[in-house]
Amino acid sequence: MMDVPGIVVMGASGRMGRMLVQSVQESPVMRLAGALERPGHEWIGRDVGEAMGGAALGVAVNDDPLEAMAGAQAVIDFTAPAATVEMATLAAQARAVHVIGTTGLTDDDIAKIDLAARHAVIVRAGNMSLGVNLLTVLVRKVAAALDEDFDIEVVEAHHRHKVDAPSGTALMLGEAAADGRGHGLKEVYEAARDGITGARKRGQIGFSAIRGGDIIGEHDVIFAGPGERLTLSHSATDRSLFAKGALKAALWGQGRRPGHYSMLDVLGLGAS
Ligand SMILES: NC(=O)C1=CN([C@@H]2O[C@H](COP(=O)(O)OP(=O)(O)OC[C@H]3O[C@@H](n4cnc5c(N)ncnc54)[C@H](OP(=O)(O)O)[C@@H]3O)[C@@H](O)[C@H]2O)C=CC1
Ligand SMILES: O=C(O)C1=N[C@H](C(=O)O)C[C@H](O)C1
């Protein structure tokens, strides 16, 4: 058992954290080496399996990242931007692969993660599912094939607890569409509309976000042209698909050269 990679789950009590603990525990090719929560969290010191309402897993929830990562090979982090930026440096110190699912990161946050990735393997994606990553490849191709007579709109829907908008996935899809047309997303980004906005600007990529109930994640990329409309979409029906991608990334990262990688690298979908 000791020769399989040890995985630390950060934010173990969260929606994704619980899913990750369960997925790592069930995997025959890795072991649960640690579970992290922020200092002061009520789970600190408790067995993570029992805290989740199940059987003991022999791993106590820790608030000390370096202690939790001692003897671990990867940390999977679906938490919050400030925690993720801090962890990037600590994981690099511990020589652990850092898999980042956290969204809502600023450019400044990403610059700090880039810095840590000079010395460590970091895999980051706003969506770890195979389907969404494949969709980004399709969106890039369609955006390149259709000219600016086709307006691009990204519409996303998530549960009521989500704190960031547009979603990380919506931004990935928007970036792919912008890239397909030879732009950076910032050049053509159109935030959610409100009030007297004026007519739509040609070539802009618009974003809209719906929040409600327990929606796991729905994304549509609409290409609205003269007389016809094409929609590419993805629906997540189970959070385990994100965990599955994250586990794959943690294994893929073992023994790689330092760098800031994406799920396209992990899935072999590359830039196309
Ligand atoms: N890339 C992908 O495929 C996916 C990404 N996500 C993203 O993952 C993130 C988390 O989502 P979700 O699980 O729904 O959110 P939750 O709020 O349910 O979970 C986040 C967890 O992180 C914990 N946390 C916050 N700060 C720290 C810290 N310093 N150390 C350790 N733990 C900490 C929180 O604890 P506390 O509550 O006490 O603050 C909480 O338990 C979001 O950014 C979301 O967008 C989600 C699904 C898929
Ligand atoms: O917060 C979520 O739940 C999700 N976040 C990611 C995002 O921001 O796109 C991925 C998924 O859609 C679920």
mmCIF file of C-alpha atoms and ligand atoms in Angstrom:
data_model
loop_
_atom_site.group_PDB
_atom_site.id
_atom_site.type_symbol
_atom_site.label_atom_id
_atom_site.label_comp_id
_atom_site.label_asym_id
_atom_site.label_seq_id
_atom_site.Cartn_x
_atom_site.Cartn_y
_atom_site.Cartn_z
ATOM 1 C CA MET A 1 0.000 0.000 0.000
ATOM 2 C CA MET A 2 2.892 2.374 0.727
ATOM 3 C CA ASP A 3 4.123 2.362 -2.879
ATOM 4 C CA VAL A 4 0.984 4.006 -4.286
ATOM 5 C CA PRO A 5 0.908 7.822 -4.225
ATOM 6 C CA GLY A 6 -0.353 9.386 -1.014
ATOM 7 C CA ILE A 7 -2.961 12.085 -1.588
ATOM 8 C CA VAL A 8 -3.886 14.965 0.707
ATOM 9 C CA VAL A 9 -7.364 16.425 0.247
ATOM 10 C CA MET A 10 -7.611 20.110 1.070
ATOM 11 C CA GLY A 11 -10.974 21.529 2.171
ATOM 12 C CA ALA A 12 -12.107 18.022 3.130
ATOM 13 C CA SER A 13 -15.467 19.137 4.541
ATOM 14 C CA GLY A 14 -16.535 20.942 1.349
ATOM 15 C CA ARG A 15 -18.849 19.658 -1.377
ATOM 16 C CA MET A 16 -15.873 18.654 -3.516
ATOM 17 C CA GLY A 17 -13.661 17.797 -0.532
ATOM 18 C CA ARG A 18 -16.026 15.058 0.630
ATOM 19 C CA MET A 19 -16.318 13.703 -2.895
ATOM 20 C CA LEU A 20 -12.515 13.657 -3.204
ATOM 21 C CA VAL A 21 -11.978 11.888 0.136
ATOM 22 C CA GLN A 22 -14.431 9.204 -0.951
ATOM 23 C CA SER A 23 -12.919 8.867 -4.444
ATOM 24 C CA VAL A 24 -9.330 8.613 -3.169
ATOM 25 C CA GLN A 25 -10.400 6.113 -0.521
ATOM 26 C CA GLU A 26 -12.102 3.946 -3.148
ATOM 27 C CA SER A 27 -9.192 4.089 -5.597
ATOM 28 C CA PRO A 28 -6.874 1.065 -5.721
ATOM 29 C CA VAL A 29 -4.019 3.141 -7.175
ATOM 30 C CA MET A 30 -3.634 5.788 -4.464
ATOM 31 C CA ARG A 31 -4.064 6.174 -0.733
ATOM 32 C CA LEU A 32 -5.546 8.903 1.433
ATOM 33 C CA ALA A 33 -2.527 10.432 3.191
ATOM 34 C CA GLY A 34 -4.106 13.512 4.723
ATOM 35 C CA ALA A 35 -7.139 15.760 5.025
ATOM 36 C CA LEU A 36 -6.839 19.502 5.553
ATOM 37 C CA GLU A 37 -9.168 22.201 6.818
ATOM 38 C CA ARG A 38 -8.485 25.758 7.897
ATOM 39 C CA PRO A 39 -7.440 26.413 11.525
ATOM 40 C CA GLY A 40 -10.441 26.601 13.855
ATOM 41 C CA HIS A 41 -12.612 24.303 11.731
ATOM 42 C CA GLU A 42 -14.769 21.963 13.830
ATOM 43 C CA TRP A 43 -13.403 18.884 12.019
ATOM 44 C CA ILE A 44 -9.756 19.458 13.098
ATOM 45 C CA GLY A 45 -8.443 16.425 14.996
ATOM 46 C CA ARG A 46 -11.379 14.193 14.052
ATOM 47 C CA ASP A 47 -11.087 11.138 11.800
ATOM 48 C CA VAL A 48 -12.155 12.374 8.368
ATOM 49 C CA GLY A 49 -14.319 9.305 7.624
ATOM 50 C CA GLU A 50 -16.208 9.707 10.903
ATOM 51 C CA ALA A 51 -16.544 13.463 10.423
ATOM 52 C CA MET A 52 -18.182 12.684 7.067
ATOM 53 C CA GLY A 53 -20.657 10.413 8.865
ATOM 54 C CA GLY A 54 -19.114 7.071 7.856
ATOM 55 C CA ALA A 55 -16.518 4.571 9.011
ATOM 56 C CA ALA A 56 -13.131 5.683 10.355
ATOM 57 C CA LEU A 57 -10.464 5.994 7.646
ATOM 58 C CA GLY A 58 -7.472 6.343 9.968
ATOM 59 C CA VAL A 59 -6.743 9.899 8.806
ATOM 60 C CA ALA A 60 -7.245 12.814 11.200
ATOM 61 C CA VAL A 61 -8.227 16.199 9.779
ATOM 62 C CA ASN A 62 -5.243 18.533 10.096
ATOM 63 C CA ASP A 63 -4.829 22.312 9.934
ATOM 64 C CA ASP A 64 -1.066 22.171 9.258
ATOM 65 C CA PRO A 65 -0.415 21.786 5.506
ATOM 66 C CA LEU A 66 3.275 20.843 5.795
ATOM 67 C CA GLU A 67 2.547 18.215 8.446
ATOM 68 C CA ALA A 68 -0.308 16.784 6.350
ATOM 69 C CA MET A 69 1.892 16.670 3.243
ATOM 70 C CA ALA A 70 4.860 14.906 4.907
ATOM 71 C CA GLY A 71 5.168 11.623 3.008
ATOM 72 C CA ALA A 72 2.447 12.573 0.505
ATOM 73 C CA GLN A 73 2.915 12.848 -3.250
ATOM 74 C CA ALA A 74 0.000 15.124 -4.192
ATOM 75 C CA VAL A 75 -2.477 17.580 -2.757
ATOM 76 C CA ILE A 76 -5.885 18.055 -4.356
ATOM 77 C CA ASP A 77 -7.279 21.488 -3.710
ATOM 78 C CA PHE A 78 -10.859 22.588 -4.432
ATOM 79 C CA THR A 79 -11.117 25.398 -1.889
ATOM 80 C CA ALA A 80 -10.928 29.196 -2.210
ATOM 81 C CA PRO A 81 -8.461 31.518 -3.991
ATOM 82 C CA ALA A 82 -6.488 32.755 -0.948
ATOM 83 C CA ALA A 83 -6.059 29.216 0.401
ATOM 84 C CA THR A 84 -5.020 27.893 -3.012
ATOM 85 C CA VAL A 85 -2.377 30.586 -3.587
ATOM 86 C CA GLU A 86 -0.867 29.846 -0.159
ATOM 87 C CA MET A 87 -0.934 26.117 -0.816
ATOM 88 C CA ALA A 88 0.883 26.521 -4.160
ATOM 89 C CA THR A 89 4.053 27.637 -2.344
ATOM 90 C CA LEU A 90 3.721 25.030 0.419
ATOM 91 C CA ALA A 91 3.105 22.139 -2.009
ATOM 92 C CA ALA A 92 6.178 23.219 -3.986
ATOM 93 C CA GLN A 93 8.227 23.144 -0.745
ATOM 94 C CA ALA A 94 6.901 19.669 0.029
ATOM 95 C CA ARG A 95 7.618 18.523 -3.571
ATOM 96 C CA ALA A 96 3.990 17.445 -3.892
ATOM 97 C CA VAL A 97 1.981 17.689 -7.110
ATOM 98 C CA HIS A 98 -0.660 20.391 -6.608
ATOM 99 C CA VAL A 99 -3.962 19.760 -8.391
ATOM 100 C CA ILE A 100 -6.037 22.949 -8.375
ATOM 101 C CA GLY A 101 -9.776 22.944 -9.065
ATOM 102 C CA THR A 102 -10.453 26.242 -7.269
ATOM 103 C CA THR A 103 -12.104 28.920 -9.430
ATOM 104 C CA GLY A 104 -12.481 32.672 -8.998
ATOM 105 C CA LEU A 105 -8.696 33.205 -9.132
ATOM 106 C CA THR A 106 -7.523 36.701 -10.130
ATOM 107 C CA ASP A 107 -4.689 37.411 -12.588
ATOM 108 C CA ASP A 108 -2.524 38.199 -9.564
ATOM 109 C CA ASP A 109 -3.375 34.822 -7.995
ATOM 110 C CA ILE A 110 -2.482 33.066 -11.242
ATOM 111 C CA ALA A 111 0.834 34.939 -11.442
ATOM 112 C CA LYS A 112 1.687 33.633 -7.943
ATOM 113 C CA ILE A 113 0.740 30.089 -8.972
ATOM 114 C CA ASP A 114 2.957 30.468 -12.065
ATOM 115 C CA LEU A 115 5.818 31.401 -9.769
ATOM 116 C CA ALA A 116 5.329 28.292 -7.612
ATOM 117 C CA ALA A 117 5.133 26.178 -10.793
ATOM 118 C CA ARG A 118 8.772 27.009 -11.550
ATOM 119 C CA HIS A 119 9.668 24.506 -8.836
ATOM 120 C CA ALA A 120 6.650 22.219 -8.767
ATOM 121 C CA VAL A 121 4.130 20.346 -10.852
ATOM 122 C CA ILE A 122 0.812 22.172 -10.772
ATOM 123 C CA VAL A 123 -2.234 21.031 -12.715
ATOM 124 C CA ARG A 124 -5.038 23.597 -12.758
ATOM 125 C CA ALA A 125 -8.389 23.665 -14.523
ATOM 126 C CA GLY A 126 -11.680 25.439 -13.918
ATOM 127 C CA ASN A 127 -13.307 22.149 -14.833
ATOM 128 C CA MET A 128 -11.650 18.735 -14.473
ATOM 129 C CA SER A 129 -14.208 16.725 -16.465
ATOM 130 C CA LEU A 130 -13.353 14.985 -19.715
ATOM 131 C CA GLY A 131 -16.536 16.328 -21.353
ATOM 132 C CA VAL A 132 -15.870 20.010 -20.662
ATOM 133 C CA ASN A 133 -12.243 19.791 -21.734
ATOM 134 C CA LEU A 134 -13.304 18.105 -24.955
ATOM 135 C CA LEU A 135 -15.927 20.815 -25.371
ATOM 136 C CA THR A 136 -13.249 23.525 -25.216
ATOM 137 C CA VAL A 137 -11.549 21.881 -28.214
ATOM 138 C CA LEU A 138 -14.860 21.862 -30.134
ATOM 139 C CA VAL A 139 -15.661 25.455 -29.189
ATOM 140 C CA ARG A 140 -12.262 26.651 -30.435
ATOM 141 C CA LYS A 141 -12.869 24.898 -33.767
ATOM 142 C CA VAL A 142 -16.413 26.212 -34.232
ATOM 143 C CA ALA A 143 -15.386 29.767 -33.298
ATOM 144 C CA ALA A 144 -12.591 29.600 -35.882
ATOM 145 C CA ALA A 145 -14.948 28.264 -38.548
ATOM 146 C CA LEU A 146 -17.735 30.835 -38.051
ATOM 147 C CA ASP A 147 -17.031 34.518 -38.643
ATOM 148 C CA GLU A 148 -18.205 37.427 -36.479
ATOM 149 C CA ASP A 149 -21.664 37.307 -38.081
ATOM 150 C CA PHE A 150 -22.096 34.658 -35.392
ATOM 151 C CA ASP A 151 -22.368 36.242 -31.942
ATOM 152 C CA ILE A 152 -20.932 34.091 -29.150
ATOM 153 C CA GLU A 153 -22.696 33.913 -25.781
ATOM 154 C CA VAL A 154 -21.692 31.701 -22.837
ATOM 155 C CA VAL A 155 -24.514 30.842 -20.432
ATOM 156 C CA GLU A 156 -23.876 28.932 -17.215
ATOM 157 C CA ALA A 157 -26.028 27.695 -14.323
ATOM 158 C CA HIS A 158 -24.912 26.547 -10.860
ATOM 159 C CA HIS A 159 -26.212 25.833 -7.358
ATOM 160 C CA ARG A 160 -27.128 28.628 -4.940
ATOM 161 C CA HIS A 161 -23.904 28.281 -2.911
ATOM 162 C CA LYS A 162 -21.514 29.157 -5.718
ATOM 163 C CA VAL A 163 -19.588 32.333 -4.901
ATOM 164 C CA ASP A 164 -17.899 33.262 -8.202
ATOM 165 C CA ALA A 165 -19.234 34.267 -11.621
ATOM 166 C CA PRO A 166 -18.717 33.646 -14.443
ATOM 167 C CA SER A 167 -17.794 30.089 -13.528
ATOM 168 C CA GLY A 168 -14.287 28.800 -14.167
ATOM 169 C CA THR A 169 -15.758 26.595 -16.874
ATOM 170 C CA ALA A 170 -17.491 29.522 -18.594
ATOM 171 C CA LEU A 171 -14.144 31.332 -18.664
ATOM 172 C CA MET A 172 -12.389 28.268 -20.115
ATOM 173 C CA LEU A 173 -15.045 28.065 -22.842
ATOM 174 C CA GLY A 174 -14.843 31.813 -23.478
ATOM 175 C CA GLU A 175 -11.047 31.636 -23.725
ATOM 176 C CA ALA A 176 -11.306 28.772 -26.223
ATOM 177 C CA ALA A 177 -13.809 30.734 -28.333
ATOM 178 C CA ALA A 178 -11.693 33.897 -28.240
ATOM 179 C CA ASP A 179 -8.583 31.903 -29.101
ATOM 180 C CA GLY A 180 -10.384 30.315 -32.071
ATOM 181 C CA ARG A 181 -10.914 33.842 -33.408
ATOM 182 C CA GLY A 182 -7.331 34.891 -32.726
ATOM 183 C CA HIS A 183 -8.033 37.021 -29.648
ATOM 184 C CA GLY A 184 -7.316 36.948 -25.947
ATOM 185 C CA LEU A 185 -10.532 36.751 -23.906
ATOM 186 C CA LYS A 186 -9.899 40.106 -22.230
ATOM 187 C CA GLU A 187 -10.102 41.877 -25.621
ATOM 188 C CA VAL A 188 -13.610 40.580 -26.357
ATOM 189 C CA TYR A 189 -15.087 39.952 -22.894
ATOM 190 C CA GLU A 190 -18.626 41.285 -22.352
ATOM 191 C CA ALA A 191 -19.782 41.000 -18.737
ATOM 192 C CA ALA A 192 -23.413 40.311 -17.728
ATOM 193 C CA ARG A 193 -25.736 42.989 -19.160
ATOM 194 C CA ASP A 194 -28.052 45.256 -17.217
ATOM 195 C CA GLY A 195 -29.952 48.463 -18.056
ATOM 196 C CA ILE A 196 -29.599 50.447 -21.291
ATOM 197 C CA THR A 197 -26.625 48.607 -22.673
ATOM 198 C CA GLY A 198 -26.808 49.724 -26.297
ATOM 199 C CA ALA A 199 -26.764 47.245 -29.139
ATOM 200 C CA ARG A 200 -24.509 44.227 -28.936
ATOM 201 C CA LYS A 201 -20.973 44.900 -30.137
ATOM 202 C CA ARG A 202 -19.769 42.750 -33.011
ATOM 203 C CA GLY A 203 -17.124 40.202 -32.018
ATOM 204 C CA GLN A 204 -17.728 40.420 -28.267
ATOM 205 C CA ILE A 205 -18.217 37.228 -26.196
ATOM 206 C CA GLY A 206 -21.043 37.645 -23.686
ATOM 207 C CA PHE A 207 -21.412 35.893 -20.321
ATOM 208 C CA SER A 208 -24.568 35.179 -18.284
ATOM 209 C CA ALA A 209 -24.864 33.322 -14.984
ATOM 210 C CA ILE A 210 -27.872 31.624 -13.361
ATOM 211 C CA ARG A 211 -27.696 30.608 -9.661
ATOM 212 C CA GLY A 212 -30.246 28.378 -7.981
ATOM 213 C CA GLY A 213 -31.047 25.194 -6.066
ATOM 214 C CA ASP A 214 -28.665 22.285 -6.418
ATOM 215 C CA ILE A 215 -27.657 22.633 -10.089
ATOM 216 C CA ILE A 216 -24.231 20.955 -10.330
ATOM 217 C CA GLY A 217 -23.063 22.752 -13.492
ATOM 218 C CA GLU A 218 -24.651 23.548 -16.873
ATOM 219 C CA HIS A 219 -22.815 25.336 -19.681
ATOM 220 C CA ASP A 220 -24.004 26.449 -23.128
ATOM 221 C CA VAL A 221 -21.935 28.170 -25.788
ATOM 222 C CA ILE A 222 -24.316 29.777 -28.269
ATOM 223 C CA PHE A 223 -23.252 30.834 -31.748
ATOM 224 C CA ALA A 224 -26.141 33.051 -32.896
ATOM 225 C CA GLY A 225 -25.937 33.943 -36.566
ATOM 226 C CA PRO A 226 -28.220 35.215 -39.317
ATOM 227 C CA GLY A 227 -31.062 32.717 -39.744
ATOM 228 C CA GLU A 228 -29.483 29.961 -37.658
ATOM 229 C CA ARG A 229 -28.105 29.228 -34.208
ATOM 230 C CA LEU A 230 -25.688 26.576 -33.020
ATOM 231 C CA THR A 231 -25.408 25.601 -29.336
ATOM 232 C CA LEU A 232 -22.690 23.444 -27.807
ATOM 233 C CA SER A 233 -23.480 22.365 -24.272
ATOM 234 C CA HIS A 234 -22.384 20.312 -21.297
ATOM 235 C CA SER A 235 -24.362 19.170 -18.264
ATOM 236 C CA ALA A 236 -22.760 17.761 -15.137
ATOM 237 C CA THR A 237 -25.085 15.345 -13.357
ATOM 238 C CA ASP A 238 -22.691 14.081 -10.682
ATOM 239 C CA ARG A 239 -19.783 15.842 -8.883
ATOM 240 C CA SER A 240 -17.782 12.610 -8.963
ATOM 241 C CA LEU A 241 -16.766 13.425 -12.539
ATOM 242 C CA PHE A 242 -14.720 16.401 -11.276
ATOM 243 C CA ALA A 243 -13.074 14.199 -8.644
ATOM 244 C CA LYS A 244 -12.305 11.566 -11.272
ATOM 245 C CA GLY A 245 -10.449 14.161 -13.354
ATOM 246 C CA ALA A 246 -8.575 15.471 -10.306
ATOM 247 C CA LEU A 247 -7.384 11.979 -9.337
ATOM 248 C CA LYS A 248 -6.217 11.394 -12.893
ATOM 249 C CA ALA A 249 -4.279 14.681 -12.762
ATOM 250 C CA ALA A 250 -2.634 13.735 -9.436
ATOM 251 C CA LEU A 251 -1.353 10.483 -10.942
ATOM 252 C CA TRP A 252 -0.352 12.089 -14.259
ATOM 253 C CA GLY A 253 1.732 14.686 -12.424
ATOM 254 C CA GLN A 254 3.980 12.137 -10.684
ATOM 255 C CA GLY A 255 7.557 12.423 -11.936
ATOM 256 C CA ARG A 256 6.771 15.285 -14.396
ATOM 257 C CA ARG A 257 8.994 18.302 -14.870
ATOM 258 C CA PRO A 258 7.902 21.403 -12.943
ATOM 259 C CA GLY A 259 5.299 23.448 -14.774
ATOM 260 C CA HIS A 260 1.790 24.882 -14.734
ATOM 261 C CA TYR A 261 -0.257 22.291 -16.627
ATOM 262 C CA SER A 262 -3.916 22.048 -17.614
ATOM 263 C CA MET A 263 -6.367 19.166 -17.941
ATOM 264 C CA LEU A 264 -5.813 19.330 -21.702
ATOM 265 C CA ASP A 265 -2.236 18.205 -20.978
ATOM 266 C CA VAL A 266 -3.456 15.442 -18.677
ATOM 267 C CA LEU A 267 -6.059 14.214 -21.163
ATOM 268 C CA GLY A 268 -3.709 14.476 -24.145
ATOM 269 C CA LEU A 269 -6.073 16.898 -25.889
ATOM 270 C CA GLY A 270 -3.280 19.489 -26.290
ATOM 271 C CA ALA A 271 -3.676 22.814 -28.085
ATOM 272 C CA SER A 272 -5.330 22.194 -31.445
HETATM 273 N N1 LIG B 1 -12.363 22.551 -11.385
HETATM 274 C C1 LIG B 1 -13.446 21.807 -11.194
HETATM 275 O O1 LIG B 1 -13.675 20.786 -11.884
HETATM 276 C C2 LIG B 1 -14.393 22.193 -10.119
HETATM 277 C C3 LIG B 1 -14.123 23.290 -9.360
HETATM 278 N N2 LIG B 1 -14.898 23.614 -8.289
HETATM 279 C C4 LIG B 1 -14.436 24.735 -7.490
HETATM 280 O O2 LIG B 1 -13.901 24.228 -6.273
HETATM 281 C C5 LIG B 1 -14.064 25.199 -5.236
HETATM 282 C C6 LIG B 1 -14.770 24.586 -4.042
HETATM 283 O O3 LIG B 1 -16.084 24.237 -4.405
HETATM 284 P P1 LIG B 1 -17.070 23.542 -3.346
HETATM 285 O O4 LIG B 1 -16.497 22.249 -2.868
HETATM 286 O O5 LIG B 1 -18.406 23.538 -3.977
HETATM 287 O O6 LIG B 1 -17.032 24.623 -2.162
HETATM 288 P P2 LIG B 1 -17.219 24.434 -0.597
HETATM 289 O O7 LIG B 1 -17.401 25.788 -0.042
HETATM 290 O O8 LIG B 1 -18.238 23.381 -0.338
HETATM 291 O O9 LIG B 1 -15.804 23.844 -0.130
HETATM 292 C C7 LIG B 1 -14.627 24.586 0.022
HETATM 293 C C8 LIG B 1 -13.891 24.040 1.218
HETATM 294 O O10 LIG B 1 -12.591 24.611 1.321
HETATM 295 C C9 LIG B 1 -12.379 24.918 2.687
HETATM 296 N N3 LIG B 1 -11.308 25.885 2.899
HETATM 297 C C10 LIG B 1 -11.358 27.223 2.748
HETATM 298 N N4 LIG B 1 -10.168 27.764 3.099
HETATM 299 C C11 LIG B 1 -9.362 26.730 3.474
HETATM 300 C C12 LIG B 1 -8.019 26.642 3.961
HETATM 301 N N5 LIG B 1 -7.272 27.734 4.147
HETATM 302 N N6 LIG B 1 -7.526 25.422 4.252
HETATM 303 C C13 LIG B 1 -8.265 24.331 4.086
HETATM 304 N N7 LIG B 1 -9.551 24.340 3.666
HETATM 305 C C14 LIG B 1 -10.091 25.534 3.350
HETATM 306 C C15 LIG B 1 -13.735 25.424 3.153
HETATM 307 O O11 LIG B 1 -13.835 25.463 4.546
HETATM 308 P P3 LIG B 1 -14.822 26.565 5.236
HETATM 309 O O12 LIG B 1 -16.185 26.230 4.740
HETATM 310 O O13 LIG B 1 -14.630 26.336 6.676
HETATM 311 O O14 LIG B 1 -14.351 27.910 4.774
HETATM 312 C C16 LIG B 1 -14.623 24.354 2.537
HETATM 313 O O15 LIG B 1 -14.663 23.186 3.335
HETATM 314 C C17 LIG B 1 -14.819 26.379 -5.879
HETATM 315 O O16 LIG B 1 -13.874 27.349 -6.309
HETATM 316 C C18 LIG B 1 -15.490 25.721 -7.090
HETATM 317 O O17 LIG B 1 -15.779 26.619 -8.124
HETATM 318 C C19 LIG B 1 -15.979 22.869 -7.946
HETATM 319 C C20 LIG B 1 -16.320 21.767 -8.676
HETATM 320 C C21 LIG B 1 -15.569 21.344 -9.843
HETATM 321 O O1 LIG B 2 -18.641 25.660 -7.999
HETATM 322 C C1 LIG B 2 -19.000 24.628 -8.605
HETATM 323 O O2 LIG B 2 -19.833 23.847 -8.144
HETATM 324 C C2 LIG B 2 -18.359 24.329 -9.889
HETATM 325 N N1 LIG B 2 -17.349 25.064 -10.242
HETATM 326 C C3 LIG B 2 -16.569 24.938 -11.421
HETATM 327 C C4 LIG B 2 -16.701 26.199 -12.255
HETATM 328 O O3 LIG B 2 -16.611 27.304 -11.693
HETATM 329 O O4 LIG B 2 -16.875 26.094 -13.460
HETATM 330 C C5 LIG B 2 -16.831 23.660 -12.159
HETATM 331 C C6 LIG B 2 -18.243 23.147 -12.092
HETATM 332 O O5 LIG B 2 -19.020 23.819 -13.024
HETATM 333 C C7 LIG B 2 -18.823 23.188 -10.693
#
